[in-house]
mmCIF file of C-alpha atoms in Angstrom:
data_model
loop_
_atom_site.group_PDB
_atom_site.id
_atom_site.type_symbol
_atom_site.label_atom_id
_atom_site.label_comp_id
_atom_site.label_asym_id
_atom_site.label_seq_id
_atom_site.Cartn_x
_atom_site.Cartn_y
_atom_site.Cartn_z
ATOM 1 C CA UNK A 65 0.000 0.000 0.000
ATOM 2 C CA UNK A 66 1.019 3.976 -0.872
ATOM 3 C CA UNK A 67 2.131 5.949 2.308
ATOM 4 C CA UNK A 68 -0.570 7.760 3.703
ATOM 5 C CA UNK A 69 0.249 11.379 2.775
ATOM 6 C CA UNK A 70 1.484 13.697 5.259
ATOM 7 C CA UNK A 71 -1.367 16.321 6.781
ATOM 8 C CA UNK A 72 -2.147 18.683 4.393
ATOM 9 C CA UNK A 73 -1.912 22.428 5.781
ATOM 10 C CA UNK A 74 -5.657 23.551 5.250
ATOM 11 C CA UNK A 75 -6.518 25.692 8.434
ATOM 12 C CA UNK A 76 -5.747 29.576 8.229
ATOM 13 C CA UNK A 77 -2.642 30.440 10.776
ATOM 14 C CA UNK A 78 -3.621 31.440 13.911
ATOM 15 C CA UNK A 79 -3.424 34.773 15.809
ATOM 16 C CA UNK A 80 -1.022 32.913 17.926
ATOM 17 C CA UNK A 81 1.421 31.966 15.100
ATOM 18 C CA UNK A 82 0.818 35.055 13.596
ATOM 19 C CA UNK A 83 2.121 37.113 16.416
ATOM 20 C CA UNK A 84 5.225 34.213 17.082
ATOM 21 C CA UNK A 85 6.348 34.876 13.612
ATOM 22 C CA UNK A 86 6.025 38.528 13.724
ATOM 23 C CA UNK A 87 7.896 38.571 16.983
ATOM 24 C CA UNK A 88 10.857 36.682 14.536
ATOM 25 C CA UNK A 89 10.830 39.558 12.401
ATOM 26 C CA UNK A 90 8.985 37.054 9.875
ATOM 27 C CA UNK A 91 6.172 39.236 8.066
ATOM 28 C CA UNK A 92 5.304 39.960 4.813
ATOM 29 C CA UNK A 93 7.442 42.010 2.354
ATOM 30 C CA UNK A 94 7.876 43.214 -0.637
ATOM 31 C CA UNK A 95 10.842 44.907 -2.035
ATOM 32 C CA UNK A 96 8.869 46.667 -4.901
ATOM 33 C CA UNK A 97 6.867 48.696 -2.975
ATOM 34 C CA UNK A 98 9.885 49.942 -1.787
ATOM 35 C CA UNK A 99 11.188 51.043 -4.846
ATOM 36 C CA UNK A 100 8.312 52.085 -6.448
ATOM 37 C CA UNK A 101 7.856 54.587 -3.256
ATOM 38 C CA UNK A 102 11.362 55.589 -3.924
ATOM 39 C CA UNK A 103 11.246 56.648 -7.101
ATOM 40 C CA UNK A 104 7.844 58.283 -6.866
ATOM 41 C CA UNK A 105 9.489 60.375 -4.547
ATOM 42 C CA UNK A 106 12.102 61.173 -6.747
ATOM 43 C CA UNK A 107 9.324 62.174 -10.139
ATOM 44 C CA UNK A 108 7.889 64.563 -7.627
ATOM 45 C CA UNK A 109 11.272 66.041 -6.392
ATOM 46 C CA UNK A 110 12.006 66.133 -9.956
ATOM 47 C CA UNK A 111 8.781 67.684 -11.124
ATOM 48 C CA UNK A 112 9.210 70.379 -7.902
ATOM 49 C CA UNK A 113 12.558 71.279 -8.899
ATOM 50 C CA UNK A 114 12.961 71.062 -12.792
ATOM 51 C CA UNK A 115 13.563 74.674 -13.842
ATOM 52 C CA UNK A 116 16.000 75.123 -10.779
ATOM 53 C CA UNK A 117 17.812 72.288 -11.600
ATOM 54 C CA UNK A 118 18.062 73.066 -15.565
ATOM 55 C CA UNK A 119 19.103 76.523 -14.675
ATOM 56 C CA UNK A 120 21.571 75.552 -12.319
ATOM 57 C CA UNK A 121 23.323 72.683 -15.242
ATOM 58 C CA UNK A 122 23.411 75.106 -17.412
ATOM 59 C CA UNK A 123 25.237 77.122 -15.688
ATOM 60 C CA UNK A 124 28.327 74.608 -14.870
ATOM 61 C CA UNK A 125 27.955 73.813 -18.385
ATOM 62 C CA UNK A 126 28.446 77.269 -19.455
ATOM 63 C CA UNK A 127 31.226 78.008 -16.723
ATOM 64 C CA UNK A 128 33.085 74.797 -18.232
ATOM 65 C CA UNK A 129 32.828 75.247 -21.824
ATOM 66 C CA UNK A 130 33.687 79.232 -21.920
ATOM 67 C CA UNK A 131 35.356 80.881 -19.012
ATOM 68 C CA UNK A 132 37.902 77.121 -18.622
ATOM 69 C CA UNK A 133 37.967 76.353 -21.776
ATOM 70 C CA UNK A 134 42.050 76.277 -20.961
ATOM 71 C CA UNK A 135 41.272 73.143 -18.835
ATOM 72 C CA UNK A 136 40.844 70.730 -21.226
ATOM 73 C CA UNK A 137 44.417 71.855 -22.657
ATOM 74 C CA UNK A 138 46.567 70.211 -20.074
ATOM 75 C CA UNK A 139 45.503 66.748 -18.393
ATOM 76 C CA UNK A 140 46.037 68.096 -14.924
ATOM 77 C CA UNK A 141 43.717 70.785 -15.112
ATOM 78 C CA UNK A 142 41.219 69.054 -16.637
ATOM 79 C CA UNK A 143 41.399 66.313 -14.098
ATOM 80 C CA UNK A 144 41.125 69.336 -11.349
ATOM 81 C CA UNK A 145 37.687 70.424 -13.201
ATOM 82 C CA UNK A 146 36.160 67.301 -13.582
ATOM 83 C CA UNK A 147 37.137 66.324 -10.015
ATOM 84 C CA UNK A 148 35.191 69.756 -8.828
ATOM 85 C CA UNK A 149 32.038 69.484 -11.248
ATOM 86 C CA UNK A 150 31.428 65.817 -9.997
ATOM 87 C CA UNK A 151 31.881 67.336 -6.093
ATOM 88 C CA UNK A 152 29.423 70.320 -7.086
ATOM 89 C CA UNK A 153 27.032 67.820 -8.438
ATOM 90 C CA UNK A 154 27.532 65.181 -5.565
ATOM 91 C CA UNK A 155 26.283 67.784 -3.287
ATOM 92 C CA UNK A 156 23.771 69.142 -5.211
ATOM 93 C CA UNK A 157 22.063 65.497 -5.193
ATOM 94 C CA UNK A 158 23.011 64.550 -1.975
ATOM 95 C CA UNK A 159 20.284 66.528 -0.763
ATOM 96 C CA UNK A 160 17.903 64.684 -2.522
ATOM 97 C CA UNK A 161 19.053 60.675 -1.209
ATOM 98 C CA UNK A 162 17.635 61.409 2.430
ATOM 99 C CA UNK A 163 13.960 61.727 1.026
ATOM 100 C CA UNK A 164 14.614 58.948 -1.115
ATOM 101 C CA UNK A 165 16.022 56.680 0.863
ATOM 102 C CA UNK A 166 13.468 57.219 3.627
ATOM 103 C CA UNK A 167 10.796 56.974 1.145
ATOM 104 C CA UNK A 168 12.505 53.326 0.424
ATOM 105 C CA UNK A 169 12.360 52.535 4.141
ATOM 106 C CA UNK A 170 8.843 53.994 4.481
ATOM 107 C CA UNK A 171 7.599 51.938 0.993
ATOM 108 C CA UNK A 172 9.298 48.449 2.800
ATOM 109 C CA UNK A 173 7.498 48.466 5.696
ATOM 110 C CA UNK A 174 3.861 49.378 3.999
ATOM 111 C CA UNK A 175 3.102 45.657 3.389
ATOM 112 C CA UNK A 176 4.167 44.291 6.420
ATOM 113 C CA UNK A 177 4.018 47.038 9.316
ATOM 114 C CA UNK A 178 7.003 47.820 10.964
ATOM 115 C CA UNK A 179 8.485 45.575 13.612
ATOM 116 C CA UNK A 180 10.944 45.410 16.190
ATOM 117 C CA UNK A 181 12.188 41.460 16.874
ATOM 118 C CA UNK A 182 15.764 41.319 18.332
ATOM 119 C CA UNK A 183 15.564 37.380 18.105
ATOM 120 C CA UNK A 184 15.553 38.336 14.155
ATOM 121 C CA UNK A 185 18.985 39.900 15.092
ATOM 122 C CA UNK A 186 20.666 36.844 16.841
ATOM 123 C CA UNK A 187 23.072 34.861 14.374
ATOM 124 C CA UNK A 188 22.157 31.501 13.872
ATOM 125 C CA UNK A 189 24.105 28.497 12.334
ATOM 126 C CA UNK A 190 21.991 27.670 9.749
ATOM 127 C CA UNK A 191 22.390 31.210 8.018
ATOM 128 C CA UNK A 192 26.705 30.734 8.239
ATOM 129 C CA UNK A 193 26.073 26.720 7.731
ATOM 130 C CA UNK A 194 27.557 26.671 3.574
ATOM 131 C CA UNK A 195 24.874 23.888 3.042
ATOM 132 C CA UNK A 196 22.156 25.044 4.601
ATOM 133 C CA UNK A 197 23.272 28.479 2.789
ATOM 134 C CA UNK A 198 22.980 27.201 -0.491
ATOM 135 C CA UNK A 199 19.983 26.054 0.236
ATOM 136 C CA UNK A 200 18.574 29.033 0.447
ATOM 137 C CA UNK A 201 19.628 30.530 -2.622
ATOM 138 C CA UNK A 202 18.050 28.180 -4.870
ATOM 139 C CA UNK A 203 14.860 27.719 -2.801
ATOM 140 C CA UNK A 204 11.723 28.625 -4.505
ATOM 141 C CA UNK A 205 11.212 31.926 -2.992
ATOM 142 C CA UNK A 206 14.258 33.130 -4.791
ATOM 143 C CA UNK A 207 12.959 31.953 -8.075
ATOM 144 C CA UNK A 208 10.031 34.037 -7.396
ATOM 145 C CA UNK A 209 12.277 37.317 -6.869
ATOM 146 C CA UNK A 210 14.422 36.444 -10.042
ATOM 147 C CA UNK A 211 11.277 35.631 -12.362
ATOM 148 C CA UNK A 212 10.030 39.703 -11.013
ATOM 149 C CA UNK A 213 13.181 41.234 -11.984
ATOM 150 C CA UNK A 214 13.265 39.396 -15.033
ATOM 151 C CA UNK A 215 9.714 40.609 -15.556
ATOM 152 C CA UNK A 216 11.087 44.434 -14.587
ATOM 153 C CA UNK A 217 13.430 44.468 -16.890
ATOM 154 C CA UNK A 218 11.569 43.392 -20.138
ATOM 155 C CA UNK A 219 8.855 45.961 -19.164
ATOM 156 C CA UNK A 220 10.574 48.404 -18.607
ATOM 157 C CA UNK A 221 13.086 48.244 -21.687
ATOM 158 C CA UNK A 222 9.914 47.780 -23.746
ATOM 159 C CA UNK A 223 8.533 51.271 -21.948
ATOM 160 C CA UNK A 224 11.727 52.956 -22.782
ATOM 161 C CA UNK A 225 12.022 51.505 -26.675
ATOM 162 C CA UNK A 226 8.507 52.575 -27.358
ATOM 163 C CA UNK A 227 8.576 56.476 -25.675
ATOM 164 C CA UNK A 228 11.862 57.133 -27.336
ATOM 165 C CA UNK A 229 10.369 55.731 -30.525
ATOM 166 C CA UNK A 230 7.496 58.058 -30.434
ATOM 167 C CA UNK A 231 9.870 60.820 -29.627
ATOM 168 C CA UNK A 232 12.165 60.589 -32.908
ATOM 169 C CA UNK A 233 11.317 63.777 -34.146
ATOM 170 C CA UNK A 234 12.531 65.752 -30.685
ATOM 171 C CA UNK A 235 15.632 63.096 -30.268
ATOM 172 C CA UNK A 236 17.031 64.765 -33.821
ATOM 173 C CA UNK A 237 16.325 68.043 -32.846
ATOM 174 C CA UNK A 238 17.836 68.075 -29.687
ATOM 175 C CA UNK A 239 21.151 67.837 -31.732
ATOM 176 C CA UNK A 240 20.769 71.360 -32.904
ATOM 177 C CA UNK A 241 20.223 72.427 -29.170
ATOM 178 C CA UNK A 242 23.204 74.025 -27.225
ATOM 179 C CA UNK A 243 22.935 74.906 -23.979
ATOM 180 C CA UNK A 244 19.588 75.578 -21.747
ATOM 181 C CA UNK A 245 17.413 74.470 -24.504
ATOM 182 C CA UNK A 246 19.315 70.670 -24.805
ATOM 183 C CA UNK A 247 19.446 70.472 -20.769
ATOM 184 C CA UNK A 248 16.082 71.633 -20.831
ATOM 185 C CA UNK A 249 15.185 69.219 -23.791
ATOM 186 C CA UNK A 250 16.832 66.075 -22.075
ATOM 187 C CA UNK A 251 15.263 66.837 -19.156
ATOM 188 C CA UNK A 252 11.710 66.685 -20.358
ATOM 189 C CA UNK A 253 12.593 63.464 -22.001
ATOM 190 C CA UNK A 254 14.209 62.091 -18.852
ATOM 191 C CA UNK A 255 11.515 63.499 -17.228
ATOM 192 C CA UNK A 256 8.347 61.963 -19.429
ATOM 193 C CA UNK A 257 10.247 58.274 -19.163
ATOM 194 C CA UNK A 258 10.706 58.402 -15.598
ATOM 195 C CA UNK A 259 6.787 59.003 -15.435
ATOM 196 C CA UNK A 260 5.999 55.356 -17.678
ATOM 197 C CA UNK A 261 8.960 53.932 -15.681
ATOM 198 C CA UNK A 262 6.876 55.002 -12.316
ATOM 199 C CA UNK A 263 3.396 53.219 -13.423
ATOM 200 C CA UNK A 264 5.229 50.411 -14.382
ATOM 201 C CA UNK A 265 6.885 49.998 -11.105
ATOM 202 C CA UNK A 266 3.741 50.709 -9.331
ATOM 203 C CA UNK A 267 1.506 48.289 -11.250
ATOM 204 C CA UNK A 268 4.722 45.374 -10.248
ATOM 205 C CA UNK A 269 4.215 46.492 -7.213
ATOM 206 C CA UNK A 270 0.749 46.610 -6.150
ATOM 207 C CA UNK A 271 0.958 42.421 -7.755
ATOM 208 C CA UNK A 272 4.018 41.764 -5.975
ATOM 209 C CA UNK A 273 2.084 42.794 -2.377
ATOM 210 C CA UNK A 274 -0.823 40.645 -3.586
ATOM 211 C CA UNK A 275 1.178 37.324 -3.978
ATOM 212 C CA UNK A 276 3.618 38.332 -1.494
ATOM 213 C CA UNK A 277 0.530 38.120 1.300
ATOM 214 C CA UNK A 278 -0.508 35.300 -0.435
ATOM 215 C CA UNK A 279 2.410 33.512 -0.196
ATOM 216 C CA UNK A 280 3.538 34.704 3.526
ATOM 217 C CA UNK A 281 -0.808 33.389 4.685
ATOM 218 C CA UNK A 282 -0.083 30.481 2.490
ATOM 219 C CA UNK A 283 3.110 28.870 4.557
ATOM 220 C CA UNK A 284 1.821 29.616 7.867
ATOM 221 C CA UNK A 285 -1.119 27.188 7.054
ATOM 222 C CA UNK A 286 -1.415 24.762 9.592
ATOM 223 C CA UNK A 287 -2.978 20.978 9.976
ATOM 224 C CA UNK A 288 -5.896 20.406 12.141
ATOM 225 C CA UNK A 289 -3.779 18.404 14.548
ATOM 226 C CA UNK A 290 -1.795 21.735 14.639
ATOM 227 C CA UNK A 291 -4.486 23.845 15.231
ATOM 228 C CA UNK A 292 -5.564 21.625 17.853
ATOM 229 C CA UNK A 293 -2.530 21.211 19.863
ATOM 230 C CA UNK A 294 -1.740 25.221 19.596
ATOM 231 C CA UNK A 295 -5.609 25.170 21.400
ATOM 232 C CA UNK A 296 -4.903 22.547 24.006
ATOM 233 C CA UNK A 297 -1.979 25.182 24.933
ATOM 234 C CA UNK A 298 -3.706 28.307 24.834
ATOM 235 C CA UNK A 299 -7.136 27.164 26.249
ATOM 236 C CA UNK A 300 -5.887 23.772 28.421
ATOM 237 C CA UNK A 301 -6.803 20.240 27.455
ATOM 238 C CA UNK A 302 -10.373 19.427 28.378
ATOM 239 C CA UNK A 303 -8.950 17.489 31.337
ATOM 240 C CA UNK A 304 -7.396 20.607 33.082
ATOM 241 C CA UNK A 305 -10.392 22.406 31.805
ATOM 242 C CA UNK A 306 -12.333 20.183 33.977
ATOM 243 C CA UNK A 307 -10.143 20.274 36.601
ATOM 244 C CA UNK A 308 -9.945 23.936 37.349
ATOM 245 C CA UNK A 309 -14.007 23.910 36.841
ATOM 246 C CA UNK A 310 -13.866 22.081 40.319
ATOM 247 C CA UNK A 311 -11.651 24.150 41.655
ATOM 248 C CA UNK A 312 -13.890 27.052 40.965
ATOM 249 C CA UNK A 313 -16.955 25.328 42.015
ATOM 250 C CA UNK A 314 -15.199 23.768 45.213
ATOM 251 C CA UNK A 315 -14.360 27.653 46.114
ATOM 252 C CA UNK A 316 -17.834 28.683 45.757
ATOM 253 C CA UNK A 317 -19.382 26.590 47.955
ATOM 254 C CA UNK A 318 -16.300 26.935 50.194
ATOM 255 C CA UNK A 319 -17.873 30.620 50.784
ATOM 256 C CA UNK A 320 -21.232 29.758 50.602
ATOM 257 C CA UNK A 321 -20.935 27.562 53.362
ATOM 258 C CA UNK A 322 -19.667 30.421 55.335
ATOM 259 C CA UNK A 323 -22.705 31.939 54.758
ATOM 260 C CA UNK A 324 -25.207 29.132 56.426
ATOM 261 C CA UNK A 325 -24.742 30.270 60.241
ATOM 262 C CA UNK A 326 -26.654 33.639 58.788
ATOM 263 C CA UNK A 327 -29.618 31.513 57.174
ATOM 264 C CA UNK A 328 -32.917 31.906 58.692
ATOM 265 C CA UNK A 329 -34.202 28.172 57.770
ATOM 266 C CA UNK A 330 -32.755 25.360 55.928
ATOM 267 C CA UNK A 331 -34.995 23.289 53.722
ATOM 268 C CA UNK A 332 -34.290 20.091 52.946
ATOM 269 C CA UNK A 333 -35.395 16.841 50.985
ATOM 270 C CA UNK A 334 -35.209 15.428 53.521
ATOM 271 C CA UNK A 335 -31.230 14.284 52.938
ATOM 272 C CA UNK A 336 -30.693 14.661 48.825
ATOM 273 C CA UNK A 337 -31.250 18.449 48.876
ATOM 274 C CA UNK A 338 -30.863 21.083 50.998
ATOM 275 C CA UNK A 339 -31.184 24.909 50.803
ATOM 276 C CA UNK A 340 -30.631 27.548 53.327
ATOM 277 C CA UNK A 341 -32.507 30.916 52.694
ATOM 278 C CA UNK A 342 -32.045 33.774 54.843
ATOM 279 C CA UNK A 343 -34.072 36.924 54.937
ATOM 280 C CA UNK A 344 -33.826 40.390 56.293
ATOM 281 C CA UNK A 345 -36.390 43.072 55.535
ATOM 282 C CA UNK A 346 -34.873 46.246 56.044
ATOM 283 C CA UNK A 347 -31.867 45.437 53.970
ATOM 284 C CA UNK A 348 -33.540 42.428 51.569
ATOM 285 C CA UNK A 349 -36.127 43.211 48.978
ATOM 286 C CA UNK A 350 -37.105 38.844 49.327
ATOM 287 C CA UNK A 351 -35.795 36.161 50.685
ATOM 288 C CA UNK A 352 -32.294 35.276 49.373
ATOM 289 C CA UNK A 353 -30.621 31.750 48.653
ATOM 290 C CA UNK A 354 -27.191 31.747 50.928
ATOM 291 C CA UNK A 355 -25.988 28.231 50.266
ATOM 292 C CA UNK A 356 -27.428 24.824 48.664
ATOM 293 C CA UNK A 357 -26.223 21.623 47.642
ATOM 294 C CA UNK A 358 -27.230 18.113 47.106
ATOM 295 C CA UNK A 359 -26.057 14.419 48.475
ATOM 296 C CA UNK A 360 -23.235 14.991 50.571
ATOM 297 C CA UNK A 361 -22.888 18.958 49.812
ATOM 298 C CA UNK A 362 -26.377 18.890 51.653
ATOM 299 C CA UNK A 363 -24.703 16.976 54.668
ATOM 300 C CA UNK A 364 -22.193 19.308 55.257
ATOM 301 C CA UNK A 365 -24.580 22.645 55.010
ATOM 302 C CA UNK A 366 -26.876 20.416 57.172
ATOM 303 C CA UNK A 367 -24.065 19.466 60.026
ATOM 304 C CA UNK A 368 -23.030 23.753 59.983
ATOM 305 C CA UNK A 369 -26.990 24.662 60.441
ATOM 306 C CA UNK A 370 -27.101 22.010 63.443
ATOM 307 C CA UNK A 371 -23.726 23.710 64.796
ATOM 308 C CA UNK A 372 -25.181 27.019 64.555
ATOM 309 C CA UNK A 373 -29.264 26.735 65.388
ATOM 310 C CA UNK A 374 -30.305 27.467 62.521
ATOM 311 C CA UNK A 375 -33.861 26.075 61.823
ATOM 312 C CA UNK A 376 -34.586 22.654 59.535
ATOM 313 C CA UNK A 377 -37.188 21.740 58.076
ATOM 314 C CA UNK A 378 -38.546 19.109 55.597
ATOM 315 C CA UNK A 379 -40.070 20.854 52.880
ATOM 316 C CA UNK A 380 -39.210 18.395 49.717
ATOM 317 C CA UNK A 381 -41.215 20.029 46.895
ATOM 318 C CA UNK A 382 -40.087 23.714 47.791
ATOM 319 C CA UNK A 383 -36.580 22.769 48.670
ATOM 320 C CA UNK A 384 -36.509 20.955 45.301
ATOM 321 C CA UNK A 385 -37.807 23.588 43.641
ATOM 322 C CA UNK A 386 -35.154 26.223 44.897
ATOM 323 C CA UNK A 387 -32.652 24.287 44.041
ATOM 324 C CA UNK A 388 -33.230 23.888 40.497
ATOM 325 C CA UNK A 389 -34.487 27.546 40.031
ATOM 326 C CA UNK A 390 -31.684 29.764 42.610
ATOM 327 C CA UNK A 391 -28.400 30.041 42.517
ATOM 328 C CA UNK A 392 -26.403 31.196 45.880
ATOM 329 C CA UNK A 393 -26.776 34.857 46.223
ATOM 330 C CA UNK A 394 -29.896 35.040 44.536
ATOM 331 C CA UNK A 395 -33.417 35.742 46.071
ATOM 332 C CA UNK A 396 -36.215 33.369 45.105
ATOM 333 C CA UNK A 397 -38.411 33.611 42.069
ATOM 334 C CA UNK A 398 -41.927 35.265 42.846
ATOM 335 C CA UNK A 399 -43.894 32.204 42.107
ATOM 336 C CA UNK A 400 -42.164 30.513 44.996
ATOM 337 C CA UNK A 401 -42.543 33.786 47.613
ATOM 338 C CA UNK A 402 -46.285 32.152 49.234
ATOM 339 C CA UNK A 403 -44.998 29.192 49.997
ATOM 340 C CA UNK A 404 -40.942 30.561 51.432
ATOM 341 C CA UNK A 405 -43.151 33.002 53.239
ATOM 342 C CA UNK A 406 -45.293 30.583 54.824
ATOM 343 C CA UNK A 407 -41.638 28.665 55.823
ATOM 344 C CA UNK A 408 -40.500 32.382 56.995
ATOM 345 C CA UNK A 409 -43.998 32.231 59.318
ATOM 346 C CA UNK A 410 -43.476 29.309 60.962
ATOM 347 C CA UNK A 411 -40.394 30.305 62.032
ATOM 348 C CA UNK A 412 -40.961 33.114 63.408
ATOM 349 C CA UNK A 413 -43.824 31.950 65.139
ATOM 350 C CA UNK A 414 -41.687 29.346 67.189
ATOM 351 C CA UNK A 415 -39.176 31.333 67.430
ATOM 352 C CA UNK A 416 -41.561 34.111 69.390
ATOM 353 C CA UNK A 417 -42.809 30.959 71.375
ATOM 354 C CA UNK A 418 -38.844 30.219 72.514
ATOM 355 C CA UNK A 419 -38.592 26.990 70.456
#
């Protein structure tokens, strides 16, 4: 006969495993959202700071091809210049990689919130272990990241092919531009790609989050047996369920006993039942159930009434009835008050008489 298949994963993860992972730094991710954030960012900055930053070109550009035009005439010179117009550019853009690079951090933890798990942090053997290592490289999840970029790039080369295809007629005439009006010209090109390139990225992105929740829900699954043992442990197995049931109910009628030596009368059935009601009308809107039990519950309330004086009588029908109706603390129904009244009577009455 076939192996019997291993348990199949059906059951959505619970909150349980869903916080345990979290608390590993495991969540979902997705590294497009990241850059797609980034470079949104950067179309805005862009779009913000255009005519600045044309204006700004064309000026170095001017400075270097007229007023040093001597530079490019020795090789030490020229060096020197290029050396300062990359530094004058390097800060002119540095300003711009601490938006961007937040914008990156921001866009990485959209998907899966952000999270702060120093066990995430401590090294572990199997991520220095060479084996184990390569293991990881050619696991399916890294399939999945190649297959996207793969996916990136033929998009976005076709983007790029097409706009400058359908921009022929400015690509030539940008040729005859000198100055401002080819920085300017460039920069509207630059400027128009980097818009497709931005959609693109965006629509990669928004299906990257989708399968990247899919696939982060999808291997947290769990078997039933799982889902059952991870309840046993939160919840307790039925036995200690049971167990501290008993407990409880063992303290509550540890206190209502304590309560019988106030009772006014204890009915009983005559030994199956018994119910001790006490009642006190300037404090007492009706007469109030302090303790019951049954079997030998009702012989221990029984032996503290004896200890104490208090009244018993046999009253099976009524005593029966209060037990199944009243809890402890409770005062009895209405439909029972004639006949706990009539009780309440006859006490009194031979208790006036010194009985």
């Amino acid at each position: 006969m076939a192996d019997k298949p291993a348990a199949e994963k059906t059951e959505e993860p619970t909150a349980k495993r869903l916080n345990k992972t979290r608390e590993k730094g495991q969540v979902a991710q997705s590294q497009e959202v990241g850059s797609a954030v980034a470079i949104v960012v950067l179309v805005l900055i862009l779009a913000a700071t255009s005519k600045d930053l044309v204006v700004w070109l064309s000026l170095q550009v001017e400075a270097g091809m007229s007023g040093e035009r001597g530079v490019f005439l020795n090789t030490d010179t020229f060096l020197e210049f290029i050396n300062r117009q990359t530094s004058n550019m390097l800060w002119a853009v540095l300003p711009l990689m601490v938006p961007l690079f937040m914008a990156g951090i921001l866009g990485s933890i959209m998907v899966g919130g952000a999270t702060v798990a120093p066990k995430a942090l401590m090294p572990k053997w199997s991520e220095v272990n060479p084996i184990t290592g390569f293991g990881r490289l050619v696991n399916m999840k890294s399939f999945v990241k190649l297959g996207i970029s793969i996916i990136k790039l033929i998009v976005i080369t076709l983007v790029v092919i097409t706009y400058l295809k359908s921009r022929d007629e400015e690509l030539i005439a940008i040729r005859w531009a000198w100055s401002s009006e080819l920085l300017s010209a460039i920069g509207q090109l630059v400027f128009g790609l980097l818009v497709r390139v931005t959609v693109v990225l965006l629509v990669i992105a928004a299906l990257d989050v989708g399968f990247q929740k899919w696939k982060y829900m999808d291997d947290l699954k769990m078997t039933k047996q799982e889902v059952k043992e991870e309840h046993k442990e939160t919840e307790g197995s039925p036995e200690v369920r049971a167990r501290a049931r008993r407990v409880r109910i063992e303290m509550a009628r540890s206190r209502s006993l304590q309560e019988v030596p106030k009772a006014n009368v204890l009915l009983v059935n005559p030994t199956h039942v018994a119910v001790a009601l006490r009642y006190d009308s300037t404090t007492m809107d009706a007469p109030t159930v302090v303790a019951k039990g049954a079997d030998h519950m009702a012989a221990k309330i029984r032996e503290i009434a004896r200890a104490h004086g208090v009244p018993i009588l046999r009253r099976p029908p009524l005593a029966r009835a209060i037990y199944k109706a009243v809890e402890p603390g409770q005062p009895v129904p209405e439909s029972l008050y004639a006949a706990v009244a009539e009780v309440l009577a006859l006490i009194y009455r031979l208790r006036r008489r010194g009985m």
